[in-house]
XYZ file of N, CA and C in Angstrom:
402
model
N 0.845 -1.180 0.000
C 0.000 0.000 0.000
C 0.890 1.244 0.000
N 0.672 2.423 -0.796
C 1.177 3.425 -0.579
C 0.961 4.623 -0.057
N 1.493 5.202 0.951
C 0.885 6.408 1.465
C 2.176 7.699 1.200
N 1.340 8.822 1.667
C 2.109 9.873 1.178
C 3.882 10.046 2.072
N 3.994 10.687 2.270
C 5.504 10.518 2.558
C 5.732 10.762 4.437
N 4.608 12.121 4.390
C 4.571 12.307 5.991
C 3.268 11.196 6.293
N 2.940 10.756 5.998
C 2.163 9.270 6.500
C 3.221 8.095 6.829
N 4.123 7.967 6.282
C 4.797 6.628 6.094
C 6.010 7.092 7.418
N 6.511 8.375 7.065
C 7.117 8.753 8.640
C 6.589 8.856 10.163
N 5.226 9.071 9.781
C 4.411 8.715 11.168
C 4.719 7.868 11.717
N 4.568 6.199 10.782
C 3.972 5.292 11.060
C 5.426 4.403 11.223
N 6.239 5.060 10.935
C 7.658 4.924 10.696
C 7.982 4.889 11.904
N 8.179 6.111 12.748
C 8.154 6.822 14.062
C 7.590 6.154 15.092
N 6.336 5.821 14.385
C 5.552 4.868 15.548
C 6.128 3.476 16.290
N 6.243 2.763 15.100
C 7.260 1.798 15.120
C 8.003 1.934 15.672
N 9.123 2.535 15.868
C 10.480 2.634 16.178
C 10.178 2.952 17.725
N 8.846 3.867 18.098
C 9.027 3.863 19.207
C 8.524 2.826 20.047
N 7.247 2.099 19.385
C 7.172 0.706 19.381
C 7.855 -0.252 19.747
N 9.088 -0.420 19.017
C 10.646 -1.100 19.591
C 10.666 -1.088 20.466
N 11.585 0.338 20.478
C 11.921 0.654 22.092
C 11.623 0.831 22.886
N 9.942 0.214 23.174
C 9.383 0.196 24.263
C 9.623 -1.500 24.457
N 9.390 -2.516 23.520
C 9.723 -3.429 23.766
C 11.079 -3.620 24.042
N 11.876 -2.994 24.095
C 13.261 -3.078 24.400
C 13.790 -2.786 25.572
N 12.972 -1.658 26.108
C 12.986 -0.772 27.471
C 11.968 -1.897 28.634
N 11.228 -2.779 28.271
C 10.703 -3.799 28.875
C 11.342 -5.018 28.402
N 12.578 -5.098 28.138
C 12.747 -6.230 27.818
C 12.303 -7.529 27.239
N 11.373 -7.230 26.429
C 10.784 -8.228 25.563
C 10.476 -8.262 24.632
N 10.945 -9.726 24.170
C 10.929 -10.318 22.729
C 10.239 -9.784 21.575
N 10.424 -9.704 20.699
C 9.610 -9.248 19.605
C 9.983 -10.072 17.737
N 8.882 -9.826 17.419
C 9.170 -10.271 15.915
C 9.220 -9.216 15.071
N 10.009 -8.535 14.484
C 9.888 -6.947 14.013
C 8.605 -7.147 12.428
N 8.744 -8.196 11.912
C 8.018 -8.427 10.743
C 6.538 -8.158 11.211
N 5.971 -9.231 12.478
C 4.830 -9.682 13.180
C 4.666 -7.955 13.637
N 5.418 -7.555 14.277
C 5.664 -5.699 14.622
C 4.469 -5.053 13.699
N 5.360 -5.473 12.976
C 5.127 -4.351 11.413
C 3.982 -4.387 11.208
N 3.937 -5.193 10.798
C 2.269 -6.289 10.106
C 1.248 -5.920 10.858
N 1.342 -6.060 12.286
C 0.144 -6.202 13.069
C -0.255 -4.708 13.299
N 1.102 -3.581 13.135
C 0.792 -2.246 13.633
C -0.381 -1.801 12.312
N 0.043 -1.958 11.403
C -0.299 -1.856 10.055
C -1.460 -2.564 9.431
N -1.661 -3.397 9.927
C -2.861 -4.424 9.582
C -2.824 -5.106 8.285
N -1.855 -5.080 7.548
C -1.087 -5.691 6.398
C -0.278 -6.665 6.321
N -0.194 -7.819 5.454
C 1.197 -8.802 5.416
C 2.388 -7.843 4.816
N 3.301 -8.427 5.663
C 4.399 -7.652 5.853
C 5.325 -7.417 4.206
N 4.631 -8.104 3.589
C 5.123 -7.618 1.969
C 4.408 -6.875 0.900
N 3.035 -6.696 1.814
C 2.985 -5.485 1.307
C 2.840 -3.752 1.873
N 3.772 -3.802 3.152
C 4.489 -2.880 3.877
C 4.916 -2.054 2.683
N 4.729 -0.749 2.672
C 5.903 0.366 2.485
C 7.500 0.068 2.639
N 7.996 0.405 1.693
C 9.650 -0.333 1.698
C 10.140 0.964 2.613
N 9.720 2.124 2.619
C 10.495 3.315 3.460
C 10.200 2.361 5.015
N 8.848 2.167 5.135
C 8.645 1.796 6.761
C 9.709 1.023 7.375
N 9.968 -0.120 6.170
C 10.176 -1.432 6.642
C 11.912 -1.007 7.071
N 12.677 -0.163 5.885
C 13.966 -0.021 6.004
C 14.007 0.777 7.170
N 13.118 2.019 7.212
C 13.671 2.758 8.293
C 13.302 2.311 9.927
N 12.573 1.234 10.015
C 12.295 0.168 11.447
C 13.724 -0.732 11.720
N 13.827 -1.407 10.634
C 15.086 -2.344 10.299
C 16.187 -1.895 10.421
N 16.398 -0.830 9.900
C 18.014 0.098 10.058
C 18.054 0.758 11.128
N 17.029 1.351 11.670
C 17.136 1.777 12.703
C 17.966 0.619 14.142
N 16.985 -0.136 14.142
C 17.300 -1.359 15.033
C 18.898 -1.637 15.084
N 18.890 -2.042 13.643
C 20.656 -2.511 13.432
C 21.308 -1.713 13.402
N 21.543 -0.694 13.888
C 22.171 0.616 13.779
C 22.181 1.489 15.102
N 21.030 0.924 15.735
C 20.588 1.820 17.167
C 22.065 2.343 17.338
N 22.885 1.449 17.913
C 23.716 1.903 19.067
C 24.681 3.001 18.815
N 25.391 2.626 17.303
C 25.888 3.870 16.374
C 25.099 5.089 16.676
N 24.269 4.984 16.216
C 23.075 6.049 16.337
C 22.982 6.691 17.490
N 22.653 5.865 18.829
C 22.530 6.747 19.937
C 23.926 7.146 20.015
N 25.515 6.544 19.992
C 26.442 7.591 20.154
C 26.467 8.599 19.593
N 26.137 8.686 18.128
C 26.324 9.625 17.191
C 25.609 11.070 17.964
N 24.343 10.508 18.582
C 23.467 11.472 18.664
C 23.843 12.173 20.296
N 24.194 11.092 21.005
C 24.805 11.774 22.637
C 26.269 12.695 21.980
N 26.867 12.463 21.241
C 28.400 13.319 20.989
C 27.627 14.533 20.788
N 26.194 14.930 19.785
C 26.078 15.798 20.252
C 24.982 16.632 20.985
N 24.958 15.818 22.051
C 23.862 16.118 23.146
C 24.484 16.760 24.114
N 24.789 18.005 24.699
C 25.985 18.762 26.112
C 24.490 18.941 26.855
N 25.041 18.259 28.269
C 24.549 18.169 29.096
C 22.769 17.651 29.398
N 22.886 16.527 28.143
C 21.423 15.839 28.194
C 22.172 14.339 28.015
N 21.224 13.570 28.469
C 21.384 11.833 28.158
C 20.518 11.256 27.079
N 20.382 10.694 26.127
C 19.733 10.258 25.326
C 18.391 9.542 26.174
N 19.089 8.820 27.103
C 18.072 7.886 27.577
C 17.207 8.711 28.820
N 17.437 9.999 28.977
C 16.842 10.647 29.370
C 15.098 12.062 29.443
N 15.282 11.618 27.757
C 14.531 12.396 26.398
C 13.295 11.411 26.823
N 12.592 11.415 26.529
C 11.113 9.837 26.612
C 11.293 9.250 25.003
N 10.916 8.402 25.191
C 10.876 7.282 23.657
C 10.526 7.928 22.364
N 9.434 8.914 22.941
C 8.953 9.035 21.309
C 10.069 10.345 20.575
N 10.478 11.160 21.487
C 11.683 11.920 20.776
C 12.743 11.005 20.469
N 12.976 10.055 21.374
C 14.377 8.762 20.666
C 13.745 8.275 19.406
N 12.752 8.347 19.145
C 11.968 7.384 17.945
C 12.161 8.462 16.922
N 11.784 10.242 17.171
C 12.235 10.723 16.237
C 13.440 11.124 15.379
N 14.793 11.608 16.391
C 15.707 11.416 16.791
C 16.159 9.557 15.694
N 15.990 8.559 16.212
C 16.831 7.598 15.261
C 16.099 7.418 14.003
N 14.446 7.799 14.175
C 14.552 8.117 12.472
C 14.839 9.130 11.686
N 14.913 9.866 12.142
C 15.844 11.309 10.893
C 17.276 10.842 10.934
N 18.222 10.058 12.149
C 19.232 9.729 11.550
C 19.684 8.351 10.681
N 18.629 7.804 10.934
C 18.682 6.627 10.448
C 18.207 6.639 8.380
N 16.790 8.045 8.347
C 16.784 8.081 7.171
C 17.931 8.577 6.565
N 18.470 9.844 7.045
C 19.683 10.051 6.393
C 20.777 9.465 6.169
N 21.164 8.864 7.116
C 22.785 8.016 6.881
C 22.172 6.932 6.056
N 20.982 6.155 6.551
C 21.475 4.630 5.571
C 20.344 4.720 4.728
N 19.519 5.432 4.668
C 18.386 5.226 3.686
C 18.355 5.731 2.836
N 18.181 7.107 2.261
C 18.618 7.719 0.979
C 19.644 9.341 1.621
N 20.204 9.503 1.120
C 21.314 10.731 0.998
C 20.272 12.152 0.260
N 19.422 12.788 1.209
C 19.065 13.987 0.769
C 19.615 14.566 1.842
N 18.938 16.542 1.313
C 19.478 17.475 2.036
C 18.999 17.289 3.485
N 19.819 17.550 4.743
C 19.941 17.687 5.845
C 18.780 18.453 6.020
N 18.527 19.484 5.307
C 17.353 20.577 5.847
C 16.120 19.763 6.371
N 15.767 18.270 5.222
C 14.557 18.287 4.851
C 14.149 17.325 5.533
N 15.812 16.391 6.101
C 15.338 15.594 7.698
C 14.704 16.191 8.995
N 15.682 17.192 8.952
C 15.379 17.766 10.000
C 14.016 18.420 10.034
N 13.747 19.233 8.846
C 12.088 19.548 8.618
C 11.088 18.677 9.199
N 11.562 17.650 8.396
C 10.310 16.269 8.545
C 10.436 15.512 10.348
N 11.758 16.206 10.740
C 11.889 15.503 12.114
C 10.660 16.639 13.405
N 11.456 17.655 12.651
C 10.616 18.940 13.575
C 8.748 18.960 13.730
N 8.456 18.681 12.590
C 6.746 18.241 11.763
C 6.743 17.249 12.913
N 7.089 15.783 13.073
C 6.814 14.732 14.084
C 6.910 15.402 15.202
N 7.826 16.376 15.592
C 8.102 17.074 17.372
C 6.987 17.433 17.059
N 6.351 18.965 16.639
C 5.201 18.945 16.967
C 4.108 18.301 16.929
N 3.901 17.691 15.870
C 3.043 16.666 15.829
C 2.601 16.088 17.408
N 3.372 15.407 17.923
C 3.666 14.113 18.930
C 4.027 14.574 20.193
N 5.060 15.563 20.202
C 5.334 15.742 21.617
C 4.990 17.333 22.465
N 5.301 17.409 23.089
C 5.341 18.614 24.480
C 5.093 19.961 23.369
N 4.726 20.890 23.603
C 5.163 22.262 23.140
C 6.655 22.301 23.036
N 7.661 22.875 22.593
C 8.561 23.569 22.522
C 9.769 22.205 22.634
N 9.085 20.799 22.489
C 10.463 19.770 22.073
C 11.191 19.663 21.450
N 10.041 20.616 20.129
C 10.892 20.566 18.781
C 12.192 21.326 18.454
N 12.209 22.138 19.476
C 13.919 22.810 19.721
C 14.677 21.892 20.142
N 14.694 21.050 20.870
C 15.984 19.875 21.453
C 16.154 19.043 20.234
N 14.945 18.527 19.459
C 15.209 17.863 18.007
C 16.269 18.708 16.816
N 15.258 19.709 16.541
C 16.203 20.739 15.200
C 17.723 21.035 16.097
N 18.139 21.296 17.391
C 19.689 21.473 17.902
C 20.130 20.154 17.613
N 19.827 18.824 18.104
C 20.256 17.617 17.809
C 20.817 17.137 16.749
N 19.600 17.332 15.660
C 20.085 16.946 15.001
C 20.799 17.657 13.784
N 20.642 18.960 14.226
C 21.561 20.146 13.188
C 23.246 19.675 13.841
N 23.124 19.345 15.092
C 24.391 19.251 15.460
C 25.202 17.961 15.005
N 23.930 16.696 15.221
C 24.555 15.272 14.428
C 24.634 15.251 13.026
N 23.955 16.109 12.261
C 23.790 15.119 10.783
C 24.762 16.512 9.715
């Protein structure tokens, strides 16, 4: 199925924070069964953006959270709540391993999810973050 581009990052986002809630509770997961069930779709006919940017994210986390604490002064990653880590490893995760566009337009699309999703005024710790990582 195809959806528009800030649809597929939602749902993208969602996921990921999805994970890392199963991760932060320590339990098992099937990322396919993940996918599928969030989505209500067999997992082949998932969105290929969803699927890579859930998948790369995962295999990549830990890169990722260093990348992103080097440039965090005087915050902890694991200190942020999940769903900014969810936005946070997908803008870096689309950029480094998924396609190579302009920096602006991660960060755009990262800032759109801050407000979207979180607190008033989060979306400043995102656009410093990740102007500073990517």
């Amino acid at each position: 199925m195809k959806y528009s581009r800030n649809k597929t990052q939602d749902q993208a986002m969602i996921l990921i924070y999805n994970v890392l809630t199963y991760m932060y509770i320590d339990q098992e997961f099937d990322i396919e069964k993940l996918i599928s069930d969030y989505l209500y779709l067999p997992y082949d006919e998932v969105d290929i953006f969803i699927k890579e940017a859930v998948i790369k994210s995962i295999i990549n986390r830990e890169g990722i959270i260093n990348e992103l604490q080097a440039s965090m002064t005087n915050w902890k990653l694991d200190r942020i709540n999940r769903l900014a880590q969810a936005i946070l490893l997908l803008a870096v995760t689309h950029y480094r391993y998924i396609e190579k566009i302009d920096k602006s337009i991660v960060i755009d699309n990262a800032v759109r999810l801050a407000k979207k999703y979180l607190d008033e005024g989060d979306y400043r710790l995102i656009n410093a973050v990740l102007d500073a990582t990517l």
